[in-house]
Each structure stands twice: as structure tokens, then as C-alpha cells.
Amino acid sequence: MKLLVLDSGACFSEALANLYEIDDGKLDPNQLVENLPATLKIERSDASLLLSHLESIEIHLVEQTSRGLFKYVDQPNIEQALNRIGTSIIDVASSEPKRRLEPLLIAEACLNMLSYLFYDAPKSLRIPKPSQSQKCLLLGYGAIGQAIGHALIRPGDLDIFSKGSVKVWDRDASRRQLAQDEGLEIFDNWGSKEEFDYVIGCTGRCSLPMSSFSLLRDNAYLISVSSGAIEFPFHEMVQRALSDTEIDLSSAQINEFTSEDIHRNIEFRIDNRRKLTVVNGGMPITFVGILNAALPEKFDVTVSCMIAASIQAVHTNQQTSDQNRIIPLDSTYSALICDWYKP
């Protein structure tokens, strides 16, 4: 039997790693699923049974997001789990079509949604359009960050900030240099007293830890254009708000957590004075559950990449050695897709 998994954000790989840690007695399953209904909770014996089945079949993985690859690098237990099960990952995220063609589509969708949030969103999601004098911190200057950065300051696009009002940070020195070469100012002093009104995260990791909240001006907005709810420490913020006075949530905001409408802005108070709004509850602004941020057919390039990677995956032999588990998308497929969808 074979199982093909089309993963996004390493969800399957992370779950597999957790199962192994439960089975090895390193992770208490009750802590892992403490907020789930009782009918969904698992015991150590359940993990053993699941792993026994998974180890008996041939599993092939495809990962489409950079966020998923970051998890593979940042969480050694994922690599260990894949080694134990003999599974590799076909890497779509780093492929030429994903790096060259898709970012412009995602940026277009993000810009459409920013416009929606400024003008047309319901009250629970709407945010004020920035004035030219307000300051923006753009976290991440990969392909998507570059497209967003250009549109924020370029006449004819959103054109909502002056060039001097946008600063860029990226952990990669070459990307920081690129931003500088394109006339954007680099932000690299996390201990400074500088303050920002808008923070846009597109790193694929947690880009703004709570220890850096001193950078946020009163009435600041945190906006994620990533592929998951990971750019800002939203859950940590909620837990701290419920347990201490460092950060506060109003009772009305707490009550809204039980609402079926999860797509809403959440307002916090920091140090009992500064208001901070996490837009769309920390989820990407392209995931608001209301409308398509861009024409669905524009993302046929992504679908094509996943289909090509699936074909490659099922023809990839299981690996028993500890060799590199991340396999690039075949260059023949990449070239074909780039040629087919070239602008």
C-alpha cells in the first residue's frame, strides 16, 4: 500500500514527529491535545497503533510551502521521524515556478485584501488606511515581501507609504542588501526606541516576538501575509492576557473567541496603555473566509507544481539511510511549468 501526502506547512510531518515522541514517552498526549474534545484525545497505545500502520505502508510526501521547510530545519524531531519511517519530501516550495511565478500572484492577492480591509471589510475586520506620515515595518524580503514592499510605496499600486516610512528586516543578509539596493531602509536595531504603526509579516516564521513589542506605537496593527497563522505570537498573547497584567484583553474580546466567526480583529492592551490590533486574529489576510482574494485559476501554476511533484514522489524510492530527505522538484517539470505559465 502507498500513501501520497500533499502537505502544506509540514502538518503531516509535524504530526508524525509528535506520534513518535508520544510512543517514546517523550511527550504527554494529554498536554498535546488538552483543548480538544475528549472524543478526539489519544493515548500512548493509540500512537503506537498508528505508527505501526504507517510504518507498514509506503509514504510519499510533497511540501508546497517555505513554512513547512523551515519547520524541517528548525525542528530536529521532524527529520528524525522521517528517517525512522524512510520517507523523503519533494520540495515544491523552492522550485523555480514557486519562486518566480507564484509570489506575484500571492502579492496581488494580499494587495487586494489590504484594499478590502481598508475600504470594504465589515467592522470586525476593517482597519484604517495609513497616512503618509505613519511608519511600516516589513518583516521578510523574500519574493512575496519584495512584491508587497514595492506596492506599498509605488504610485499606481496601494501607494500608502512614502519610501522613507517603510523599513525592512530579513534574517538573510543578501535580502537585506537587495532591499537596500532598491532604496528601502533596513531595520536592524531591535533594541531601538523607534516605533511603528503597521507591521506586515511575511517570513514564514514568527517574525515579531513579544519581547519586541516596544517597537509598536499606540494603535498599531499586526498584519500577516504568510501562509499560516505563525508570524505573530497570537496564542502566547492570549495566554498572557488571561494570566497576568503585562497584556490585557477586554471581556468582550474574550467572549468573541467562542464565536463561529473566527475572522475578526483582536485588540490587546500593552502595559495598560498602548492598543495593539492583531488583524484577522493573526491568520493571513488572504484567509478571511469571505471571498477569493484573486481569481482561482491564477493559481493553476501551484496546482501544476503539486501534480508534477506527486508524479515525482510516487516514483521516488523509499530511503533507508540518513541521507538528505528533501528532494528538489525535478528540473524538467520546473522548466515545463515555467514555460507554460510565463507572463
XYZ file of C-alpha atoms in Angstrom:
343
model
C 0.000 0.000 0.000
C 1.163 3.535 -0.800
C 0.109 6.840 0.741
C 0.678 10.162 -1.037
C 0.513 13.216 1.239
C 0.275 16.718 -0.230
C 1.442 18.729 2.755
C 1.254 22.444 3.484
C 3.186 23.807 6.424
C 4.585 20.373 7.386
C 1.332 19.443 9.141
C 1.716 15.727 8.415
C 5.442 15.681 9.196
C 4.906 17.516 12.476
C 2.083 15.161 13.463
C 4.274 12.161 12.632
C 7.072 13.550 14.813
C 4.610 14.051 17.686
C 3.375 10.466 17.367
C 6.926 9.152 17.689
C 7.578 11.334 20.733
C 4.365 10.087 22.360
C 5.313 6.497 21.558
C 8.804 7.040 23.018
C 7.365 8.564 26.201
C 8.907 11.987 25.500
C 5.588 13.789 25.010
C 2.452 13.602 27.142
C -0.512 13.280 24.754
C -2.776 14.946 27.322
C -0.707 18.126 27.124
C -0.660 17.988 23.340
C -4.447 17.813 22.994
C -5.645 19.356 26.252
C -8.018 21.717 24.431
C -9.617 19.056 22.229
C -12.928 17.289 22.970
C -12.494 14.058 24.919
C -13.559 12.005 21.896
C -10.537 13.278 19.952
C -7.879 12.628 22.577
C -5.370 9.828 22.127
C -3.438 7.519 24.419
C 0.113 6.281 24.038
C -1.264 2.967 22.795
C -3.139 4.828 20.044
C 0.104 6.432 18.878
C 1.787 3.029 18.771
C -1.056 1.592 16.718
C -0.997 4.483 14.252
C 2.768 4.258 13.831
C 2.573 0.518 13.323
C 0.206 1.091 10.417
C 2.190 3.991 8.943
C 5.427 2.006 9.111
C 3.788 -0.838 7.196
C 2.978 1.272 4.142
C 4.987 3.334 1.692
C 4.554 7.067 2.327
C 5.452 9.795 -0.160
C 5.421 13.458 0.859
C 5.101 16.683 -1.119
C 5.612 20.042 0.650
C 4.445 23.212 -1.036
C 5.344 25.955 1.467
C 8.553 27.509 2.727
C 6.977 27.475 6.180
C 6.952 23.673 6.025
C 10.625 23.533 5.046
C 11.514 25.925 7.868
C 9.892 23.503 10.320
C 12.006 20.672 8.926
C 15.138 22.725 9.591
C 14.046 24.204 12.922
C 12.577 21.043 14.475
C 15.081 18.149 14.502
C 12.385 15.714 15.656
C 10.718 16.021 12.230
C 13.875 14.930 10.428
C 14.280 12.076 12.899
C 10.697 10.941 12.314
C 11.132 10.933 8.538
C 14.375 8.996 8.927
C 12.633 6.360 11.033
C 9.834 5.895 8.549
C 12.095 6.095 5.490
C 10.218 8.961 3.845
C 11.509 11.845 1.730
C 9.924 15.191 0.854
C 9.582 16.511 -2.674
C 10.283 20.219 -2.266
C 7.856 22.337 -4.284
C 8.457 25.460 -2.174
C 11.970 26.069 -3.523
C 11.145 25.228 -7.128
C 11.589 27.754 -9.912
C 7.829 28.149 -10.638
C 7.049 28.723 -6.962
C 9.864 31.248 -6.561
C 9.430 33.059 -9.878
C 5.727 32.891 -10.784
C 3.666 32.364 -7.646
C 4.926 35.274 -5.472
C 3.456 37.867 -7.827
C 0.085 36.104 -7.617
C 0.215 35.921 -3.829
C 1.287 39.553 -3.618
C -1.638 40.515 -5.861
C -3.999 38.618 -3.568
C -2.505 40.269 -0.476
C -2.783 43.728 -2.007
C -6.399 43.048 -2.963
C -7.090 42.049 0.621
C -5.319 45.091 2.059
C -7.551 47.265 -0.088
C -10.557 45.251 1.105
C -9.561 45.730 4.754
C -9.134 49.477 4.252
C -12.403 50.124 2.423
C -14.927 47.278 2.229
C -14.450 44.879 5.134
C -17.063 44.587 7.887
C -16.405 46.486 11.092
C -14.931 43.396 12.763
C -12.153 43.275 10.138
C -11.740 46.825 8.885
C -8.563 48.766 9.602
C -7.788 52.415 8.837
C -5.772 53.223 5.752
C -2.363 54.547 6.838
C -1.447 58.154 6.381
C 1.744 59.019 4.503
C 3.361 60.045 7.788
C 2.818 56.714 9.508
C 5.558 54.104 9.621
C 5.573 50.498 8.477
C 7.933 47.640 9.348
C 8.033 44.946 6.662
C 9.332 41.685 8.125
C 10.653 39.394 5.406
C 12.006 40.355 1.987
C 11.655 37.157 0.027
C 9.781 37.101 -3.255
C 6.445 37.947 -1.621
C 7.940 40.575 0.681
C 9.584 42.262 -2.297
C 6.306 42.462 -4.206
C 4.472 43.787 -1.146
C 7.214 46.315 -0.403
C 7.168 47.696 -3.931
C 3.382 48.052 -3.941
C 3.297 49.857 -0.603
C 5.359 52.753 -1.927
C 4.913 52.675 -5.707
C 2.485 55.123 -7.356
C -0.285 53.281 -9.131
C -0.425 50.451 -6.583
C -1.517 50.942 -2.986
C 0.911 53.878 -2.653
C 0.091 54.249 1.032
C 3.529 54.935 2.480
C 6.366 57.173 1.469
C 9.601 55.290 0.768
C 11.182 56.710 3.902
C 8.299 55.438 6.036
C 8.876 51.746 5.236
C 11.705 49.816 6.828
C 12.629 46.223 6.023
C 14.092 43.424 8.077
C 15.112 39.971 6.889
C 17.362 37.447 8.602
C 19.127 36.832 5.275
C 21.938 39.331 4.601
C 21.573 39.098 0.813
C 17.895 40.023 1.036
C 18.673 42.957 3.298
C 21.217 44.107 0.736
C 18.645 43.730 -2.044
C 16.150 45.886 -0.153
C 18.834 48.488 0.402
C 19.801 48.419 -3.281
C 16.150 49.059 -4.132
C 16.115 52.178 -1.993
C 14.441 50.822 1.133
C 15.858 51.455 4.575
C 16.988 48.452 6.608
C 15.799 47.972 10.172
C 18.322 46.065 12.262
C 18.263 47.649 15.708
C 15.717 45.666 17.708
C 16.681 47.485 20.874
C 15.945 50.944 19.465
C 13.227 53.294 20.669
C 11.776 53.545 17.160
C 8.048 52.826 16.881
C 5.890 51.574 14.010
C 2.193 51.921 13.239
C 1.900 48.904 10.926
C 3.867 45.656 10.945
C 3.496 43.321 7.961
C 4.908 39.830 8.430
C 5.862 37.551 5.543
C 8.791 35.493 6.835
C 7.131 32.096 7.227
C 8.257 32.085 10.865
C 7.322 34.017 13.992
C 8.738 37.361 12.943
C 7.821 39.599 15.901
C 8.284 38.087 19.381
C 6.583 39.696 22.354
C 9.973 40.877 23.571
C 9.957 43.328 20.633
C 6.539 44.860 21.296
C 8.241 48.040 22.483
C 8.570 48.816 18.756
C 4.794 49.162 18.449
C 3.191 52.572 18.658
C -0.220 53.065 20.260
C -2.947 51.855 17.836
C -0.503 49.649 15.919
C -1.692 46.897 13.565
C -0.094 43.478 13.006
C -0.835 42.080 9.532
C 0.182 38.611 8.339
C 0.654 37.856 4.642
C 2.277 34.495 5.360
C 0.919 31.028 4.554
C -0.237 30.356 8.113
C -1.028 31.884 11.492
C 2.603 31.959 12.549
C 4.014 35.462 12.004
C 2.875 36.820 15.375
C 2.698 35.088 18.789
C -1.096 35.382 18.984
C -1.720 32.355 21.207
C 1.041 33.400 23.608
C -0.511 36.863 23.745
C -3.903 35.404 24.639
C -2.425 33.148 27.329
C -0.527 36.034 28.898
C -3.602 38.249 28.759
C -5.556 35.608 30.657
C -2.871 35.102 33.300
C -1.128 38.403 34.061
C -1.211 42.183 33.645
C 1.551 42.540 31.082
C -1.006 42.445 28.275
C -4.802 42.732 28.505
C -7.901 41.623 26.642
C -11.339 43.064 27.305
C -14.063 40.664 28.432
C -15.912 41.431 25.186
C -12.894 40.317 23.151
C -12.552 37.146 25.234
C -16.223 36.317 24.656
C -15.715 36.653 20.908
C -13.312 33.689 20.956
C -16.374 31.436 21.202
C -17.928 32.958 18.077
C -18.242 30.807 14.974
C -16.882 33.782 13.029
C -13.168 33.392 13.680
C -12.208 36.055 11.155
C -12.058 39.223 13.219
C -9.519 41.676 14.542
C -8.472 41.207 18.165
C -7.479 44.222 20.258
C -4.967 43.957 23.094
C -3.700 46.495 25.598
C 0.024 46.503 26.330
C 1.186 47.827 29.706
C -2.342 49.155 30.276
C -1.856 51.956 27.764
C -0.985 51.073 24.161
C -3.650 49.468 21.973
C -2.487 46.749 19.596
C -4.700 45.139 16.950
C -3.905 41.691 15.565
C -5.643 41.721 12.192
C -7.756 38.655 11.353
C -6.737 37.017 14.621
C -3.185 36.527 13.352
C -4.284 34.493 10.347
C -3.098 35.548 6.888
C -5.253 38.284 5.409
C -5.813 36.114 2.344
C -7.691 33.689 4.635
C -10.755 35.664 5.717
C -13.347 33.100 4.677
C -15.362 35.634 2.708
C -14.149 35.906 -0.869
C -11.443 34.854 -3.271
C -8.538 37.246 -2.913
C -7.599 36.560 -6.553
C -9.092 34.617 -9.441
C -8.694 30.919 -8.524
C -7.451 29.982 -11.992
C -4.442 32.250 -11.474
C -3.121 29.649 -9.065
C -3.148 26.867 -11.643
C 0.637 27.170 -11.548
C 0.611 25.985 -7.922
C -1.695 23.099 -8.760
C 0.570 22.135 -11.660
C 3.595 22.095 -9.353
C 1.815 19.850 -6.873
C 0.712 17.435 -9.605
C 4.238 17.267 -11.021
C 5.692 16.729 -7.549
C 3.135 13.989 -6.884
C 4.235 12.131 -10.007
C 7.854 12.522 -8.948
C 7.090 11.415 -5.385
C 5.423 8.131 -6.291
C 8.424 7.234 -8.474
C 10.914 8.040 -5.700
C 12.201 5.009 -3.820
C 11.962 4.800 -0.055
C 15.238 5.755 1.634
C 16.713 3.647 4.398
C 19.864 5.688 5.007
C 20.093 9.054 6.777
C 20.686 10.919 3.545
C 19.081 14.271 2.760
C 15.319 13.864 2.956
C 14.471 16.991 0.945
C 14.468 16.356 -2.805
C 14.074 19.293 -5.250
C 11.266 19.288 -7.789
C 12.652 17.784 -10.982
C 14.138 20.480 -13.232
C 12.299 19.097 -16.278
C 8.948 19.644 -14.575
C 10.032 23.088 -13.358
C 11.105 24.209 -16.832
C 7.898 22.910 -18.411
C 5.688 24.709 -15.887
C 7.653 27.967 -16.124
C 7.423 27.887 -19.906
C 3.700 27.093 -19.876
C 2.755 29.852 -17.436
C 5.295 32.501 -18.368
C 3.736 36.001 -18.404
